[in-house]
Amino acid sequence: MKWNKNNYWPGNSISVDRLLRRTLVLTILCAAIATAIISCKSKPIIKADTDIYYTCSMDPQVVEYKPGKCPICHMQLTEVHKIANSTDADEILLSEQQLQLGNIQTDTIRNGVIDDEVVLTGTLNFNEQKTASVSSRVEGRIEKLYYKNMGDYVKNGSPLFDVYSEDLNNAKQEYILALDKQKNLDNSIIDFKQLIESAKNKLLLWGMTETQINELAESRKASPSTTFYSNASGYITEMDIKEGDYTMAGGTIVKLADLSSLWAEAQVYASQLSAIDSKNIAIVQLPDLSGKEITGKIEFINPEINPDTRINLIRVSIPNPGNQLRPGMPAYVILKGTLQKVLSLPADAVIRDSKGASVWIRTGSHSFKNKMVNIGMEGSSRIEITSGLQEGDIVVINGAYLLNSEYIFKKGANPMEGMKM
């Protein structure tokens, strides 16, 4: 095929020069693309450093693999280096930064001296040996109450209530009649002194005083209601009657409590009973009075244990000078014994809940494991470990609760679940 005189390709309007130029450009472009593809294949793919991540100290659930700000609180994310060690399913792994921020401290458990001290939670209560009940000795209607409020102080011998009683009024009339007959028929063969004494004893038996009977003998007039006086001193703790009510013979009018001494009642677990002796020194500490301490005496240890709660009760009697203490105040009962050499830990190292007691032990440079223990005596700052650990174990003594929270956050379960001693 021949070109025409104007160098055009036959049957086409494109010149040969333009065609050559297009071919050259297309060749160069293909070569560039091929070079780029070969270059990309030869370069290694840059991966993110998965040994470093970024998290927020306020929202630890935020995990990012590049620096920036927390999407929740907008604080600057903190760089954290992962630990290469692998852990068991029941262990927890912390970074070096977490150990420093949590102030995790460990110590080796060993035998040491602990004072035999038991601290119990209690409450102040009335001393039942210093309480009294004032009752009505006759049947009748309460006409008047001289004390109407709970907590009122009643002195011994002060008027307490007035009662209208048909039986008592009849006994008064019998006494007056006997006195009149003695005056008018003194020379008869009837011994009126014996009748008068019998009528008087009846009035005394029904609660009238010598003074009231003497006044009755002088006036010879029996009032329809009779005043009764308190035979004890104390604060009113119970009053189940009001004016206008009827009372039976022996019915309680008020209950009085003498607050010169109180009971500190505390609950004791069955496992602690072996460490309690009635001869132990008992110190009652009152947090409401700036930790004031009063030495008392153990007066009662309940011989029966509640089978449902496994809890016993002890009572410590303490003096109450000036009546500064009040029933219902919270108290700590501290029972001190002798020093003993046992396997012990600082009290803050032991985590206690409804499932029992546990500690965190160190299993590696950055790994920790929760372990259940049985505890015994408790001192002022240390607690006895009766089983679950052995001498030489490295135990977390500071930051145990932080480890517990971190485990629950990461694993989604309590570390003590499923454990058995």
Coordinates of N, CA, C and O in Angstrom, one line a residue, residues 274-399:
S274 N -14.3 -19.4 118.6 CA -13.1 -20.0 119.3 C -12.2 -19.0 119.8 O -11.4 -19.3 120.7
A275 N -12.2 -17.8 119.3 CA -11.2 -16.7 119.7 C -11.8 -15.8 120.8 O -11.1 -14.9 121.2
I276 N -13.0 -16.1 121.2 CA -13.7 -15.3 122.2 C -13.7 -16.0 123.6 O -14.2 -17.1 123.6
D277 N -13.3 -15.3 124.6 CA -13.3 -15.8 125.9 C -14.0 -14.7 126.8 O -13.8 -13.5 126.6
S278 N -14.8 -15.2 127.7 CA -15.5 -14.2 128.6 C -14.5 -13.4 129.5 O -14.9 -12.4 130.0
K279 N -13.3 -13.9 129.6 CA -12.3 -13.2 130.3 C -11.5 -12.2 129.5 O -10.7 -11.4 130.0
N280 N -11.8 -12.1 128.2 CA -11.1 -11.2 127.3 C -11.4 -9.7 127.7 O -12.5 -9.4 128.2
I281 N -10.4 -8.9 127.4 CA -10.6 -7.5 127.6 C -11.5 -7.0 126.4 O -11.2 -7.2 125.3
A282 N -12.6 -6.3 126.8 CA -13.5 -5.8 125.8 C -13.5 -4.3 125.8 O -13.7 -3.6 126.8
I283 N -13.2 -3.7 124.6 CA -13.2 -2.3 124.5 C -14.3 -1.9 123.5 O -14.3 -2.4 122.4
V284 N -15.1 -1.0 123.9 CA -16.2 -0.5 123.0 C -15.8 0.9 122.5 O -15.6 1.8 123.2
Q285 N -15.8 0.9 121.2 CA -15.4 2.2 120.5 C -16.6 2.8 119.8 O -17.4 2.1 119.2
L286 N -16.8 4.1 120.1 CA -18.0 4.8 119.6 C -17.6 5.8 118.5 O -17.1 6.9 118.8
P287 N -18.0 5.5 117.2 CA -17.6 6.4 116.2 C -18.3 7.7 116.2 O -17.8 8.7 115.7
D288 N -19.6 7.7 116.8 CA -20.3 9.0 116.9 C -19.7 10.0 117.9 O -20.1 11.2 117.9
L289 N -18.9 9.5 118.8 CA -18.2 10.3 119.8 C -16.7 10.4 119.5 O -15.9 10.3 120.4
S290 N -16.4 10.6 118.3 CA -15.0 10.8 117.9 C -14.1 9.6 118.3 O -12.9 9.8 118.6
G291 N -14.7 8.4 118.1 CA -13.9 7.2 118.4 C -13.6 7.0 119.9 O -12.7 6.3 120.2
K292 N -14.4 7.5 120.8 CA -14.2 7.4 122.2 C -14.3 5.9 122.6 O -15.1 5.1 122.1
E293 N -13.4 5.5 123.4 CA -13.2 4.1 123.8 C -13.6 3.9 125.3 O -13.1 4.7 126.1
I294 N -14.4 2.9 125.6 CA -14.8 2.6 127.0 C -14.5 1.1 127.2 O -14.9 0.2 126.4
T295 N -13.8 0.8 128.3 CA -13.5 -0.6 128.7 C -14.8 -1.2 129.4 O -15.3 -0.6 130.3
G296 N -15.2 -2.4 128.9 CA -16.3 -3.0 129.5 C -16.1 -4.5 129.8 O -14.9 -4.9 129.8
K297 N -17.1 -5.2 130.2 CA -17.0 -6.6 130.6 C -18.0 -7.4 129.8 O -19.2 -7.0 129.7
I298 N -17.6 -8.6 129.3 CA -18.5 -9.5 128.7 C -19.4 -10.1 129.7 O -18.9 -10.8 130.6
E299 N -20.7 -9.9 129.6 CA -21.7 -10.4 130.5 C -22.4 -11.6 130.0 O -22.9 -12.4 130.8
F300 N -22.5 -11.7 128.7 CA -23.4 -12.7 128.1 C -22.8 -13.2 126.8 O -22.5 -12.3 125.9
I301 N -22.7 -14.5 126.5 CA -22.5 -15.1 125.2 C -23.6 -16.1 125.0 O -23.7 -17.0 125.7
N302 N -24.3 -15.8 123.9 CA -25.5 -16.7 123.6 C -25.0 -18.1 123.4 O -24.2 -18.3 122.5
P303 N -25.5 -19.1 124.1 CA -25.1 -20.5 123.9 C -25.6 -21.1 122.6 O -25.2 -22.2 122.2
E304 N -26.6 -20.4 122.0 CA -27.3 -21.0 120.8 C -26.9 -20.2 119.5 O -26.9 -18.9 119.6
I305 N -26.6 -20.9 118.4 CA -26.2 -20.2 117.2 C -27.4 -20.3 116.2 O -28.0 -21.4 116.1
N306 N -27.7 -19.2 115.6 CA -28.8 -19.2 114.6 C -28.4 -20.1 113.4 O -27.4 -19.8 112.7
P307 N -29.1 -21.2 113.1 CA -28.7 -22.1 112.1 C -28.8 -21.5 110.7 O -28.2 -22.0 109.8
D308 N -29.6 -20.5 110.5 CA -29.8 -19.9 109.2 C -28.6 -18.9 108.9 O -28.1 -18.9 107.8
T309 N -28.2 -18.1 109.8 CA -27.2 -17.1 109.6 C -25.9 -17.5 110.2 O -24.9 -16.8 109.8
R310 N -25.8 -18.5 111.0 CA -24.5 -18.9 111.7 C -23.9 -17.7 112.5 O -22.7 -17.5 112.5
I311 N -24.8 -17.0 113.1 CA -24.4 -15.8 113.8 C -24.8 -16.0 115.3 O -25.9 -16.5 115.6
N312 N -23.9 -15.6 116.2 CA -24.2 -15.6 117.6 C -24.2 -14.2 118.1 O -24.0 -13.2 117.4
L313 N -24.6 -14.0 119.4 CA -24.7 -12.7 120.0 C -23.9 -12.6 121.3 O -24.0 -13.6 122.1
I314 N -23.2 -11.5 121.5 CA -22.5 -11.3 122.8 C -23.0 -9.9 123.3 O -23.3 -9.0 122.6
R315 N -22.9 -9.8 124.7 CA -23.3 -8.5 125.3 C -22.1 -8.0 126.2 O -21.6 -8.8 127.0
V316 N -21.7 -6.8 126.0 CA -20.7 -6.2 126.8 C -21.3 -5.0 127.6 O -21.9 -4.1 127.1
S317 N -21.2 -5.1 128.9 CA -21.7 -4.0 129.8 C -20.7 -2.9 130.0 O -19.5 -3.2 130.3
I318 N -21.2 -1.7 129.7 CA -20.3 -0.5 129.9 C -20.9 0.5 130.7 O -22.2 0.7 130.7
P319 N -20.2 1.3 131.5 CA -20.8 2.4 132.3 C -21.1 3.6 131.4 O -20.6 3.8 130.3
N320 N -22.1 4.4 131.9 CA -22.6 5.5 131.1 C -22.6 6.7 132.0 O -23.7 7.2 132.4
P321 N -21.5 7.3 132.5 CA -21.5 8.4 133.3 C -22.0 9.7 132.6 O -21.7 9.9 131.5
G322 N -22.9 10.4 133.3 CA -23.5 11.6 132.7 C -24.5 11.3 131.6 O -25.0 12.2 131.0
N323 N -24.8 10.0 131.4 CA -25.8 9.6 130.4 C -25.5 10.2 129.0 O -26.4 10.6 128.2
Q324 N -24.2 10.2 128.7 CA -23.8 10.7 127.3 C -24.1 9.7 126.2 O -24.4 10.1 125.1
L325 N -24.1 8.5 126.6 CA -24.4 7.4 125.6 C -25.9 7.2 125.5 O -26.6 7.3 126.5
R326 N -26.4 6.8 124.3 CA -27.8 6.6 124.1 C -28.0 5.3 123.4 O -27.2 4.9 122.5
P327 N -29.0 4.5 123.8 CA -29.3 3.3 123.1 C -29.6 3.6 121.6 O -30.2 4.6 121.2
G328 N -29.1 2.7 120.7 CA -29.2 2.8 119.3 C -27.9 3.3 118.6 O -27.8 3.3 117.4
M329 N -26.9 3.9 119.4 CA -25.7 4.3 118.8 C -24.9 3.2 118.3 O -24.8 2.1 118.9
P330 N -24.3 3.3 117.1 CA -23.4 2.3 116.6 C -22.1 2.2 117.4 O -21.7 3.2 118.0
A331 N -21.5 1.0 117.4 CA -20.3 0.8 118.2 C -19.5 -0.3 117.6 O -20.0 -1.2 116.9
Y332 N -18.2 -0.3 117.9 CA -17.3 -1.4 117.6 C -16.9 -2.1 118.9 O -16.4 -1.4 119.8
V333 N -17.0 -3.4 118.9 CA -16.6 -4.1 120.1 C -15.3 -4.8 119.8 O -15.2 -5.6 118.9
I334 N -14.2 -4.4 120.5 CA -12.9 -4.9 120.2 C -12.5 -5.9 121.4 O -12.4 -5.4 122.5
L335 N -12.3 -7.1 121.0 CA -11.9 -8.1 122.0 C -10.4 -8.5 121.8 O -10.0 -9.0 120.8
K336 N -9.6 -8.2 122.8 CA -8.2 -8.4 122.7 C -7.8 -9.6 123.5 O -8.2 -9.9 124.6
G337 N -6.8 -10.4 122.9 CA -6.3 -11.6 123.6 C -4.8 -11.5 123.6 O -4.2 -10.4 123.8
T338 N -4.1 -12.6 123.5 CA -2.6 -12.7 123.5 C -2.0 -12.7 122.1 O -2.7 -13.0 121.1
L339 N -0.7 -12.4 122.1 CA 0.0 -12.4 120.8 C 0.2 -13.8 120.3 O 0.6 -14.7 121.1
Q340 N 0.1 -14.1 119.0 CA 0.3 -15.4 118.5 C 1.1 -15.3 117.2 O 1.0 -14.3 116.5
K341 N 1.9 -16.4 116.9 CA 2.7 -16.4 115.7 C 1.9 -17.2 114.6 O 1.7 -18.4 114.8
V342 N 1.5 -16.5 113.6 CA 0.7 -17.2 112.5 C 1.1 -16.6 111.2 O 1.9 -15.7 111.0
L343 N 0.5 -17.3 110.1 CA 0.7 -16.8 108.7 C -0.3 -15.6 108.5 O -1.5 -15.8 108.6
S344 N 0.2 -14.4 108.3 CA -0.7 -13.3 108.3 C -0.4 -12.3 107.1 O 0.7 -12.4 106.5
L345 N -1.3 -11.5 106.8 CA -1.2 -10.5 105.7 C -1.8 -9.2 106.2 O -2.6 -9.1 107.2
P346 N -1.4 -8.0 105.6 CA -2.1 -6.8 105.9 C -3.6 -6.9 105.6 O -4.0 -7.6 104.6
A347 N -4.4 -6.3 106.4 CA -5.9 -6.4 106.2 C -6.4 -6.0 104.9 O -7.3 -6.5 104.3
D348 N -5.7 -4.9 104.3 CA -6.1 -4.4 103.0 C -5.9 -5.4 101.8 O -6.4 -5.2 100.7
A349 N -5.1 -6.4 102.1 CA -4.7 -7.3 101.0 C -5.9 -8.3 100.8 O -5.9 -9.0 99.7
V350 N -6.8 -8.5 101.7 CA -7.8 -9.5 101.7 C -9.1 -8.8 101.2 O -9.6 -7.8 101.7
I351 N -9.7 -9.4 100.2 CA -11.0 -8.9 99.6 C -12.1 -9.9 100.2 O -12.0 -11.1 100.0
R352 N -13.1 -9.3 100.8 CA -14.2 -10.1 101.4 C -15.5 -9.7 100.8 O -15.8 -8.5 100.7
D353 N -16.3 -10.7 100.5 CA -17.7 -10.5 100.1 C -18.6 -11.6 100.5 O -18.1 -12.5 101.4
S354 N -19.8 -11.8 100.0 CA -20.7 -12.8 100.4 C -20.2 -14.2 100.1 O -20.6 -15.2 100.7
K355 N -19.3 -14.3 99.1 CA -18.8 -15.6 98.7 C -17.6 -16.1 99.5 O -17.2 -17.3 99.5
G356 N -17.0 -15.2 100.3 CA -15.8 -15.6 101.1 C -14.7 -14.5 101.0 O -15.0 -13.4 100.8
A357 N -13.5 -15.0 101.2 CA -12.3 -14.1 101.2 C -11.3 -14.5 100.1 O -11.2 -15.7 99.8
S358 N -10.7 -13.6 99.5 CA -9.7 -13.9 98.4 C -8.6 -12.9 98.5 O -8.7 -11.8 99.0
V359 N -7.5 -13.3 97.8 CA -6.3 -12.4 97.7 C -5.8 -12.5 96.2 O -6.2 -13.5 95.5
W360 N -5.0 -11.6 95.8 CA -4.4 -11.6 94.5 C -2.9 -12.0 94.7 O -2.2 -11.3 95.5
I361 N -2.4 -13.0 94.0 CA -1.0 -13.4 94.0 C -0.4 -13.1 92.7 O -1.0 -13.1 91.6
R362 N 0.9 -12.8 92.8 CA 1.7 -12.5 91.6 C 2.2 -13.8 90.9 O 2.9 -14.6 91.6
T363 N 1.9 -14.0 89.6 CA 2.3 -15.2 89.0 C 3.4 -15.0 87.9 O 4.0 -15.9 87.4
G364 N 3.6 -13.7 87.6 CA 4.7 -13.3 86.6 C 5.1 -11.9 86.8 O 4.6 -11.2 87.8
S365 N 5.9 -11.4 85.9 CA 6.3 -10.0 86.1 C 5.2 -9.0 86.0 O 5.2 -7.9 86.6
H366 N 4.2 -9.3 85.2 CA 3.0 -8.4 85.0 C 1.7 -9.2 85.1 O 0.6 -8.6 84.8
S367 N 1.7 -10.4 85.5 CA 0.4 -11.2 85.6 C 0.1 -11.5 87.1 O 1.0 -11.7 87.9
F368 N -1.2 -11.6 87.3 CA -1.7 -11.8 88.7 C -2.9 -12.8 88.6 O -3.6 -12.9 87.6
K369 N -3.1 -13.5 89.7 CA -4.2 -14.5 89.8 C -4.9 -14.4 91.1 O -4.3 -14.2 92.1
N370 N -6.2 -14.5 91.1 CA -7.0 -14.5 92.3 C -7.1 -15.8 92.9 O -7.3 -16.8 92.3
K371 N -7.0 -15.8 94.3 CA -7.1 -17.1 95.0 C -7.9 -17.0 96.3 O -7.7 -16.0 97.0
M372 N -8.8 -17.9 96.5 CA -9.6 -17.9 97.7 C -8.8 -18.4 98.9 O -7.9 -19.3 98.8
V373 N -9.1 -17.8 100.1 CA -8.4 -18.1 101.3 C -9.4 -18.2 102.5 O -10.5 -17.7 102.4
N374 N -9.0 -18.9 103.5 CA -9.7 -18.9 104.8 C -9.0 -18.0 105.8 O -7.8 -18.1 105.9
I375 N -9.7 -17.2 106.5 CA -9.1 -16.2 107.4 C -9.5 -16.6 108.8 O -10.4 -17.3 109.1
G376 N -8.6 -16.1 109.8 CA -8.8 -16.4 111.2 C -8.9 -15.2 112.0 O -9.7 -14.3 111.8
M377 N -7.9 -15.1 112.9 CA -7.9 -13.9 113.8 C -7.6 -12.6 113.0 O -6.9 -12.6 112.0
E378 N -8.0 -11.5 113.6 CA -7.8 -10.2 113.0 C -7.1 -9.3 114.0 O -7.7 -9.2 115.1
G379 N -6.0 -8.7 113.7 CA -5.4 -7.7 114.6 C -5.7 -6.3 114.2 O -6.6 -6.1 113.4
S380 N -5.0 -5.4 114.7 CA -5.3 -4.0 114.4 C -5.0 -3.7 112.9 O -5.6 -2.8 112.3
S381 N -4.0 -4.3 112.3 CA -3.7 -4.1 110.9 C -3.4 -5.3 110.1 O -3.2 -5.2 108.9
R382 N -3.4 -6.5 110.7 CA -3.1 -7.7 110.0 C -4.2 -8.7 110.2 O -5.0 -8.6 111.2
I383 N -4.2 -9.7 109.3 CA -5.3 -10.8 109.4 C -4.6 -12.1 109.2 O -3.7 -12.3 108.4
E384 N -5.1 -13.1 109.9 CA -4.5 -14.4 109.8 C -5.1 -15.2 108.6 O -6.3 -15.1 108.3
I385 N -4.2 -15.9 107.9 CA -4.6 -16.8 106.8 C -4.4 -18.2 107.3 O -3.3 -18.7 107.5
T386 N -5.5 -18.9 107.4 CA -5.5 -20.3 107.9 C -5.3 -21.3 106.8 O -4.7 -22.4 107.1
S387 N -5.7 -21.0 105.6 CA -5.5 -21.9 104.5 C -5.7 -21.2 103.2 O -6.3 -20.1 103.1
G388 N -5.1 -21.8 102.1 CA -5.2 -21.2 100.8 C -3.9 -20.6 100.3 O -3.7 -20.5 99.1
L389 N -3.0 -20.2 101.2 CA -1.7 -19.7 100.8 C -0.6 -20.5 101.6 O -0.9 -21.1 102.6
Q390 N 0.6 -20.4 101.1 CA 1.7 -21.0 101.8 C 2.9 -20.0 101.9 O 2.9 -19.0 101.1
E391 N 3.7 -20.2 102.8 CA 4.8 -19.2 103.0 C 5.7 -19.1 101.8 O 6.0 -20.1 101.1
G392 N 5.9 -17.9 101.3 CA 6.7 -17.6 100.1 C 5.9 -17.1 99.0 O 6.4 -16.6 98.0
D393 N 4.5 -17.2 99.0 CA 3.7 -16.7 98.0 C 3.8 -15.2 97.9 O 3.9 -14.5 99.0
I394 N 3.9 -14.6 96.7 CA 3.9 -13.2 96.6 C 2.5 -12.6 96.4 O 1.8 -13.0 95.5
V395 N 2.1 -11.8 97.4 CA 0.7 -11.4 97.4 C 0.6 -9.9 97.2 O 1.5 -9.1 97.7
V396 N -0.4 -9.4 96.6 CA -0.7 -8.0 96.4 C -1.2 -7.4 97.7 O -2.2 -7.8 98.2
I397 N -0.5 -6.5 98.2 CA -0.9 -5.9 99.5 C -1.4 -4.5 99.3 O -2.0 -3.9 100.2
N398 N -1.3 -3.9 98.1 CA -1.9 -2.6 97.8 C -2.3 -2.6 96.4 O -1.6 -2.9 95.5
G399 N -3.6 -2.3 96.2 CA -4.2 -2.3 94.9 C -5.0 -3.5 94.6 O -5.4 -3.7 93.4

